[in-house]
Amino acid sequence: MKKKTIVIGVIGNDVHAVGNKIMYRAFTDAGFNVINLGVTVTQEEFISAAIESNADAILVSSLYGQGELDCRGMREKCEEAGIPNILLYVGGNIVIGKQDFEKVEQRYHDMGFDRAFPPGTDPQVDIDCLHKDLKMDE
Amino acid sequence: MKKKTIVIGVIGNDVHAVGNKIMYRAFTDAGFNVINLGVTVTQEEFISAAIESNADAILVSSLYGQGELDCRGMREKCEEAGIPNILLYVGGNIVIGKQDFEKVEQRYHDMGFDRAFPPGTDPQVDIDCLHKDLKMDE
Amino acid sequence: MEIRNRKLSDAEFEAERKEVLATWHTGKEVDLDDAFAYQKTLTGDLRFGDKLLAAKKERRTLIQPRAGVPVLDEHIKLMQYLEKYGHVDLLPSTIDSYTRLNSYDKAEEGLKQSILEGRALMNGFPAVNHGVYKCRHLVESVKTPLQVRHGTPDARLLAEITYAAGFTSYEGGGISYNLPYCKKIPLEHTIKTWQYVDRLTGLYEENGISINREPFGPLTGTLVPPAISHAVAVIEALLAAEQGVKNITVGYGQCGNITQDVAAILTLQELTEDYLDMFGFHDVEVTTVLHEWMGGFPEDEAQAFGVISLGAACAGLSKATKVIVKSPHEAVGIPTMEANAQGCRCTKQVINMLYEQEYSSKDLEVEKYMIKNATRAILEKCYELGDGDWALGACRGVETGALDVPFAPCAANAGLMLPARDNEGAVRILDPGNLPFDQETKDFHRRKMEERARYENRPVHFNMVVDDIYAIGRGRLVGRPGMRDI
Amino acid sequence: MEIRNRKLSDAEFEAERKEVLATWHTGKEVDLDDAFAYQKTLTGDLRFGDKLLAAKKERRTLIQPRAGVPVLDEHIKLMQYLEKYGHVDLLPSTIDSYTRLNSYDKAEEGLKQSILEGRALMNGFPAVNHGVYKCRHLVESVKTPLQVRHGTPDARLLAEITYAAGFTSYEGGGISYNLPYCKKIPLEHTIKTWQYVDRLTGLYEENGISINREPFGPLTGTLVPPAISHAVAVIEALLAAEQGVKNITVGYGQCGNITQDVAAILTLQELTEDYLDMFGFHDVEVTTVLHEWMGGFPEDEAQAFGVISLGAACAGLSKATKVIVKSPHEAVGIPTMEANAQGCRCTKQVINMLYEQEYSSKDLEVEKYMIKNATRAILEKCYELGDGDWALGACRGVETGALDVPFAPCAANAGLMLPARDNEGAVRILDPGNLPFDQETKDFHRRKMEERARYENRPVHFNMVVDDIYAIGRGRLVGRPGMRDI
Ligand code: B12
Ligand code: B12
């Protein structure tokens, strides 16, 4: 099976680097081809990296709480850039404060994200979801 | 002014002695004539002590949670014993668990207690109430 | 009553047993052979004592809450919740206060009322009223060993029933469940009823079934200096061993000064082992328990978590074999199962984070020395007063105030000594009363109290005691003059 | 860019100042004479530095939360709530992440959106956008001194505005607000902008107004060995002093091993004073701050309280001058004001209960010695690399990995060294990279790691690091192989 390619990074003015470094390792260990853009990544940088690498998915991290502002319009930008159906995940501490996660998830779905993950999600969970969504085990 | 007499003690099978010892000291220091029955006091013991000493008030402590069971019928017993109007206070941890105190207070009022006090009430508060209810400052 | 520390003969025990089992109708459900057979089905991690010994070996601290509600199904729910969400290692069943004073009829009524009103009206689980079979149902509903936790001067029937039901540990003792827990019962009497409990435990032991016994360490939970609770623990361990008990957990309630608390747990283990050895009990296994702060708690839950954590830290740093956990509801009332589990998780986090760490304070040796000296002084005096008999000695010790528990409600207790904190927050003796201390010990305590008095610019006085009683509830350790909340 | 550690001349400063004030329209609101006059109305306990010095004298630990919301009225409400229900001694105003990267236009938009949607969409208080007068309104709404807490590589305008508004303390520094807080900004650049902030502080100082400065101690908050954060703290203190700063608080983030944490606070105070003295700054007042655990937290609030309490305990035992408080919401999101105040009350309870207590571990001296040795090694190497210039030395040190911050996002950081916990949970160096340690230090760390490897029966390896990063969030200190939650 061909290696799947994913783009990861931390969006906006967010500098939380630890989770990103660990995700890079976990996904690499799990057999993905990982393009890691590190921290403070713009929507545009995510999208160009995905196009350049012909990626199967973009995994956006947002830890610092301003993710909602930073992620608005990302799906539309993907459409404009010609990758309308690319798999879009978001995870971390993606809103300000302790909120009911179902509502948070809904907000991100409405923004066009395929999945949103609650704080502290174990990389294994992300990997399982990728396997499912990218039909890797079929 | 004549010294007011109060009866204090811990009702039922309750052995919490520390608050009782401190109350004895606080009320004595505050100028009351205090009859201290100590712990594990029955309703009957409270009432006979009050009659014997011609007391102005009975202060029932209950800490261990079973106060509701132990205090039922106390006002009626006072009536039967011929001290129907004696001032009846109850304080301590007078119900099982953390409950809305307004409801707890109501339950004790319904049982005929003039006042019920929430956990950890400072003796100064009790003293102030006694002054008011026994019209000591008039 | 003539009390002596000697093993009950089979005949004595049998005679007494008949009476005991007749005191409430569920006594009929106890059959010893059936009980032994049932207990033998419980092995390994289902046995309290085994789990403790394994933990001791690994220098791990197990956690155990207090918890008990009247209605059986609710109690089972509570136990299962604590297993699942409290991550507890050991389970309790805290007995209600009517049962504790053998008012089984009142307990029956309370149980009925609780079912009727759909809310708990009693402060614990009336195991005697439930009887052997219902208690077995409880035992079978959990995967964690259960201990009876109570405060019962005469706990003979309760022991018969719960042992037969598969409980593998039993708290209490003739002194520690008298002085803090009743008003007028003579000490001879409770020591005697507890000889029965210990003999029963010994009988199980002789039949290959080890049941853990735990003297109640904290006593009144209020400024009890370690030497006093240690002396009680050692005597109760000796009395239990005499009746054939082989697995004993001695306890201590956190006082608040870390060095003193760590020293207390370390010396408690040492002293108990020393004395057991000295009196020929070479095969008794000793473990320790630290109780998180047993005095008045702060009402605020966040502050309560702070107190809980410091208690957990002392347990973790001293490598106590287990820690009895408090909940953030402590000041207000019996905790909900959620609050109870919160106390457990907070404790577990702290214990885990300190598992790898040791406390090696330079002052530890001084503190240990002082505790050992003072404990030995009390023990020796009691032994002497008892003409070489620990049971008699305990009675005479208490009577004369050689063994004196502060703030105890019991008339038997002399109540002559007064404790208070020193300037570092350690619990010292403000007034020794009749405690049989040597000059060195007396001077030490006096010096410590004077240090505080100088600092606070007030005389050594009972006011310090009152302030100290309120202090932790108001957000600090030492009750300084004029203190406000937090 | 040529960076040198020398005091900015008035002319340089003036020229730069014009540019700075022009970067956002609220810059116009700053008038230095008016600012001095305003600051002079704030005296005694309204001044951050004075309150710290008083606490240091009494060996008391002050408590301070992090907190900031975008909308002014909400922010004032938050501050007043923390005063009243958090019993805080010092107030923060945590700045949002757009302002931190000087995106004032984005901050304006976020502020607007937050008002529109009636909920905070930014993670802090955009002080620049609010401007001088609105910030003065904030200052006047509370009785507690305020500090700007942020993470801003170029914090010049923010300083101008908040100083003029009556803030009396300012967090950050050219290294500590670069490496953990940005990706591509060169270190020379941030050191330069922070020289400006320090010069501004010095100017206030010369006009009789003392503003406290606090280098950010915890850096990435993730397994940072004390020697590394200490080296940064000392260099930033020296750079600040050069510009005329006179009141400095150096910081450290709790690592989890009590002995190491206490040793870290003690040596931080000593080393900073030593170096300031050595370089001729005899009149700079140094205080310390311990940050409660800065890495990944457990999601469960009860467990979080345990972590918070242990942090508070280290602050209390080491007599740090202040402690920065975490909340039980830490793992999930910015705390509500209620959760924030809970963290404060829990912390205060622990701090108070330890006020009277000292930590005098026998291992403390070893730990202090190792920290001091390692810190000095890094400092000496930087000084040498900078040919006797601390600013240049810091840049070259970071470039070569002589000063290397683990897990830092910044490209300037070498990222060659790897930290991990030893078998007692202290943070050690697993791979020193280019850290300029002598053989003794290297051997010490290596030995410690091998001890752990033996115990865990696995090689010294990056897996340990990953396990350690997760450990506290999962209920323990050391990341053992195969660990489960709690
Ligand atoms: C360490 C830390 C810092 C360090 C970061 C150092 C660095 N450069 O990396 C420092 C101290 C510098 C810092 C700064 C700030 N922080 Co911070 N920080 C943390 C903390 C304590 C731990 C983060 C961490 O490293 N965790 C360990 C790693 C392994 O886990 P992780 O990051 O969660 O990532 C894992 C999972 O979430 C998941 N995951 C992550 N992304 C994605 C994406 C996808 C698609 C999927 C499937 C999974 C996934 O997999 C990762 C690996 O297991 C968290 C709180 C917490 N979690 O306990 C706060 C936290 C993230 N920080 C926060 C804030 C607000 C800030 C600041 C604004 C300062 C402030 N107000 O206090 C600044 C922001 C600066 C900026 N511009 O970004 C908030 C965010 C609030 C919110 N969302 O409501 C948090 C939650 C703390 C809080 N409760 O207030 N922080
Ligand atoms: C110390 C203590 C003990 C000691 C008591 C030693 C002794 N003999 O005195 C020991 C360890 C033996 C003990 C035993 C038990 N305890 Co207890 N104990 C406490 C504790 C921690 C402190 C009590 C105390 O001394 N406070 C200090 C004194 C100064 O304050 P105070 O007693 O509250 O009294 C003051 C005020 O309340 C007020 N006040 C008191 N009475 C009155 C009356 C009036 C009219 C007024 C106006 C004011 C007033 O003035 C007093 C002086 O300031 C409390 C919890 C807490 N408060 O933190 C639990 C607590 C009272 N105990 C409790 C329980 C359940 C028990 C046990 C059943 C064991 C168990 N299940 O864990 C047994 C009961 C034994 C029995 N038969 O009574 C519960 C009661 C639960 C409830 N009401 O829902 C509490 C609240 C703990 C809890 N949250 O579970 N306990």
PDB file of C-alpha atoms in Angstrom, chain D residues 13 17 21 26 29-42 46-48 93 95 125 127-128 131-133 135-136 138-140 146-150 155-173 177 193-207 209-215 240 243-248:
ATOM      1  CA  PHE D  13      15.900  55.544  22.748  1.00  0.00           C
ATOM      2  CA  ARG D  17      10.396  55.529  20.699  1.00  0.00           C
ATOM      3  CA  LEU D  21       4.452  54.764  19.446  1.00  0.00           C
ATOM      4  CA  THR D  26      -3.256  54.229  20.944  1.00  0.00           C
ATOM      5  CA  GLU D  29      -2.159  58.377  24.267  1.00  0.00           C
ATOM      6  CA  VAL D  30       1.245  57.920  25.889  1.00  0.00           C
ATOM      7  CA  ASP D  31       2.789  60.991  27.445  1.00  0.00           C
ATOM      8  CA  LEU D  32       5.743  60.318  29.702  1.00  0.00           C
ATOM      9  CA  ASP D  33       5.313  63.222  32.097  1.00  0.00           C
ATOM     10  CA  ASP D  34       1.675  62.437  32.530  1.00  0.00           C
ATOM     11  CA  ALA D  35       2.621  58.750  32.962  1.00  0.00           C
ATOM     12  CA  PHE D  36       5.166  59.548  35.688  1.00  0.00           C
ATOM     13  CA  ALA D  37       2.658  61.723  37.478  1.00  0.00           C
ATOM     14  CA  TYR D  38       0.039  59.002  37.301  1.00  0.00           C
ATOM     15  CA  GLN D  39       2.404  56.284  38.479  1.00  0.00           C
ATOM     16  CA  LYS D  40       3.385  58.447  41.437  1.00  0.00           C
ATOM     17  CA  THR D  41      -0.188  58.314  42.706  1.00  0.00           C
ATOM     18  CA  LEU D  42       0.256  54.564  43.162  1.00  0.00           C
ATOM     19  CA  LEU D  46      -0.437  49.289  45.129  1.00  0.00           C
ATOM     20  CA  ARG D  47       3.097  48.819  43.820  1.00  0.00           C
ATOM     21  CA  PHE D  48       4.020  45.343  42.735  1.00  0.00           C
ATOM     22  CA  SER D  93      -3.536  40.898  33.061  1.00  0.00           C
ATOM     23  CA  ILE D  95      -2.519  39.516  27.067  1.00  0.00           C
ATOM     24  CA  PHE D 125      -6.743  41.171  27.277  1.00  0.00           C
ATOM     25  CA  ALA D 127      -4.173  46.147  26.332  1.00  0.00           C
ATOM     26  CA  VAL D 128      -2.729  47.980  23.331  1.00  0.00           C
ATOM     27  CA  GLY D 131      -5.134  52.051  25.214  1.00  0.00           C
ATOM     28  CA  VAL D 132      -3.913  54.077  28.184  1.00  0.00           C
ATOM     29  CA  TYR D 133      -7.163  55.522  29.495  1.00  0.00           C
ATOM     30  CA  CYS D 135      -6.309  50.522  31.156  1.00  0.00           C
ATOM     31  CA  ARG D 136      -6.196  53.242  33.824  1.00  0.00           C
ATOM     32  CA  LEU D 138      -8.869  48.942  35.073  1.00  0.00           C
ATOM     33  CA  VAL D 139      -6.062  49.959  37.442  1.00  0.00           C
ATOM     34  CA  GLU D 140      -8.473  52.152  39.352  1.00  0.00           C
ATOM     35  CA  LEU D 146      -1.262  44.650  38.328  1.00  0.00           C
ATOM     36  CA  GLN D 147       1.320  42.963  36.175  1.00  0.00           C
ATOM     37  CA  VAL D 148       1.329  42.492  32.412  1.00  0.00           C
ATOM     38  CA  ARG D 149       1.721  38.772  31.651  1.00  0.00           C
ATOM     39  CA  HIS D 150       2.149  37.769  28.052  1.00  0.00           C
ATOM     40  CA  ALA D 155       6.571  44.164  23.643  1.00  0.00           C
ATOM     41  CA  ARG D 156       7.658  47.775  23.357  1.00  0.00           C
ATOM     42  CA  LEU D 157       4.331  49.434  22.633  1.00  0.00           C
ATOM     43  CA  LEU D 158       2.587  47.223  25.154  1.00  0.00           C
ATOM     44  CA  ALA D 159       5.047  48.390  27.798  1.00  0.00           C
ATOM     45  CA  GLU D 160       4.650  52.040  26.892  1.00  0.00           C
ATOM     46  CA  ILE D 161       0.892  51.825  27.160  1.00  0.00           C
ATOM     47  CA  THR D 162       0.605  49.715  30.277  1.00  0.00           C
ATOM     48  CA  TYR D 163       3.314  51.613  32.173  1.00  0.00           C
ATOM     49  CA  ALA D 164       1.534  54.858  31.361  1.00  0.00           C
ATOM     50  CA  ALA D 165      -1.683  53.238  32.565  1.00  0.00           C
ATOM     51  CA  GLY D 166      -0.311  52.335  35.988  1.00  0.00           C
ATOM     52  CA  PHE D 167       0.762  48.712  35.705  1.00  0.00           C
ATOM     53  CA  THR D 168       3.649  48.253  38.123  1.00  0.00           C
ATOM     54  CA  SER D 169       5.145  45.011  36.869  1.00  0.00           C
ATOM     55  CA  TYR D 170       6.020  43.576  33.482  1.00  0.00           C
ATOM     56  CA  GLU D 171       6.804  39.991  32.587  1.00  0.00           C
ATOM     57  CA  GLY D 172       9.118  38.841  29.838  1.00  0.00           C
ATOM     58  CA  GLY D 173      12.570  39.152  28.348  1.00  0.00           C
ATOM     59  CA  TYR D 177       9.802  35.603  25.290  1.00  0.00           C
ATOM     60  CA  THR D 193      13.305  45.159  21.647  1.00  0.00           C
ATOM     61  CA  TRP D 194      13.562  44.039  25.253  1.00  0.00           C
ATOM     62  CA  GLN D 195      16.497  46.368  25.812  1.00  0.00           C
ATOM     63  CA  TYR D 196      14.018  49.046  24.909  1.00  0.00           C
ATOM     64  CA  VAL D 197      11.498  47.770  27.452  1.00  0.00           C
ATOM     65  CA  ASP D 198      14.191  47.608  30.096  1.00  0.00           C
ATOM     66  CA  ARG D 199      15.450  51.085  29.207  1.00  0.00           C
ATOM     67  CA  LEU D 200      11.911  52.375  29.504  1.00  0.00           C
ATOM     68  CA  THR D 201      11.716  50.696  32.901  1.00  0.00           C
ATOM     69  CA  GLY D 202      15.041  52.273  33.810  1.00  0.00           C
ATOM     70  CA  LEU D 203      13.716  55.678  32.797  1.00  0.00           C
ATOM     71  CA  TYR D 204      10.781  55.272  35.126  1.00  0.00           C
ATOM     72  CA  GLU D 205      13.202  54.132  37.811  1.00  0.00           C
ATOM     73  CA  GLU D 206      15.316  57.269  37.285  1.00  0.00           C
ATOM     74  CA  ASN D 207      12.176  59.269  37.782  1.00  0.00           C
ATOM     75  CA  ILE D 209       9.080  55.059  39.881  1.00  0.00           C
ATOM     76  CA  SER D 210      10.059  51.459  40.416  1.00  0.00           C
ATOM     77  CA  ILE D 211       8.523  48.944  38.076  1.00  0.00           C
ATOM     78  CA  ASN D 212       9.100  45.265  38.738  1.00  0.00           C
ATOM     79  CA  ARG D 213      10.452  43.179  35.869  1.00  0.00           C
ATOM     80  CA  GLU D 214      10.096  39.417  35.613  1.00  0.00           C
ATOM     81  CA  PRO D 215      11.917  37.241  33.087  1.00  0.00           C
ATOM     82  CA  ALA D 240      17.727  44.372  32.447  1.00  0.00           C
ATOM     83  CA  GLN D 243      19.330  49.323  31.239  1.00  0.00           C
ATOM     84  CA  GLY D 244      18.633  50.534  34.768  1.00  0.00           C
ATOM     85  CA  VAL D 245      16.069  48.059  36.053  1.00  0.00           C
ATOM     86  CA  LYS D 246      16.247  47.775  39.857  1.00  0.00           C
ATOM     87  CA  ASN D 247      13.539  45.319  40.861  1.00  0.00           C
ATOM     88  CA  ILE D 248      13.680  41.869  39.308  1.00  0.00           C
TER      89      ILE D 248
END
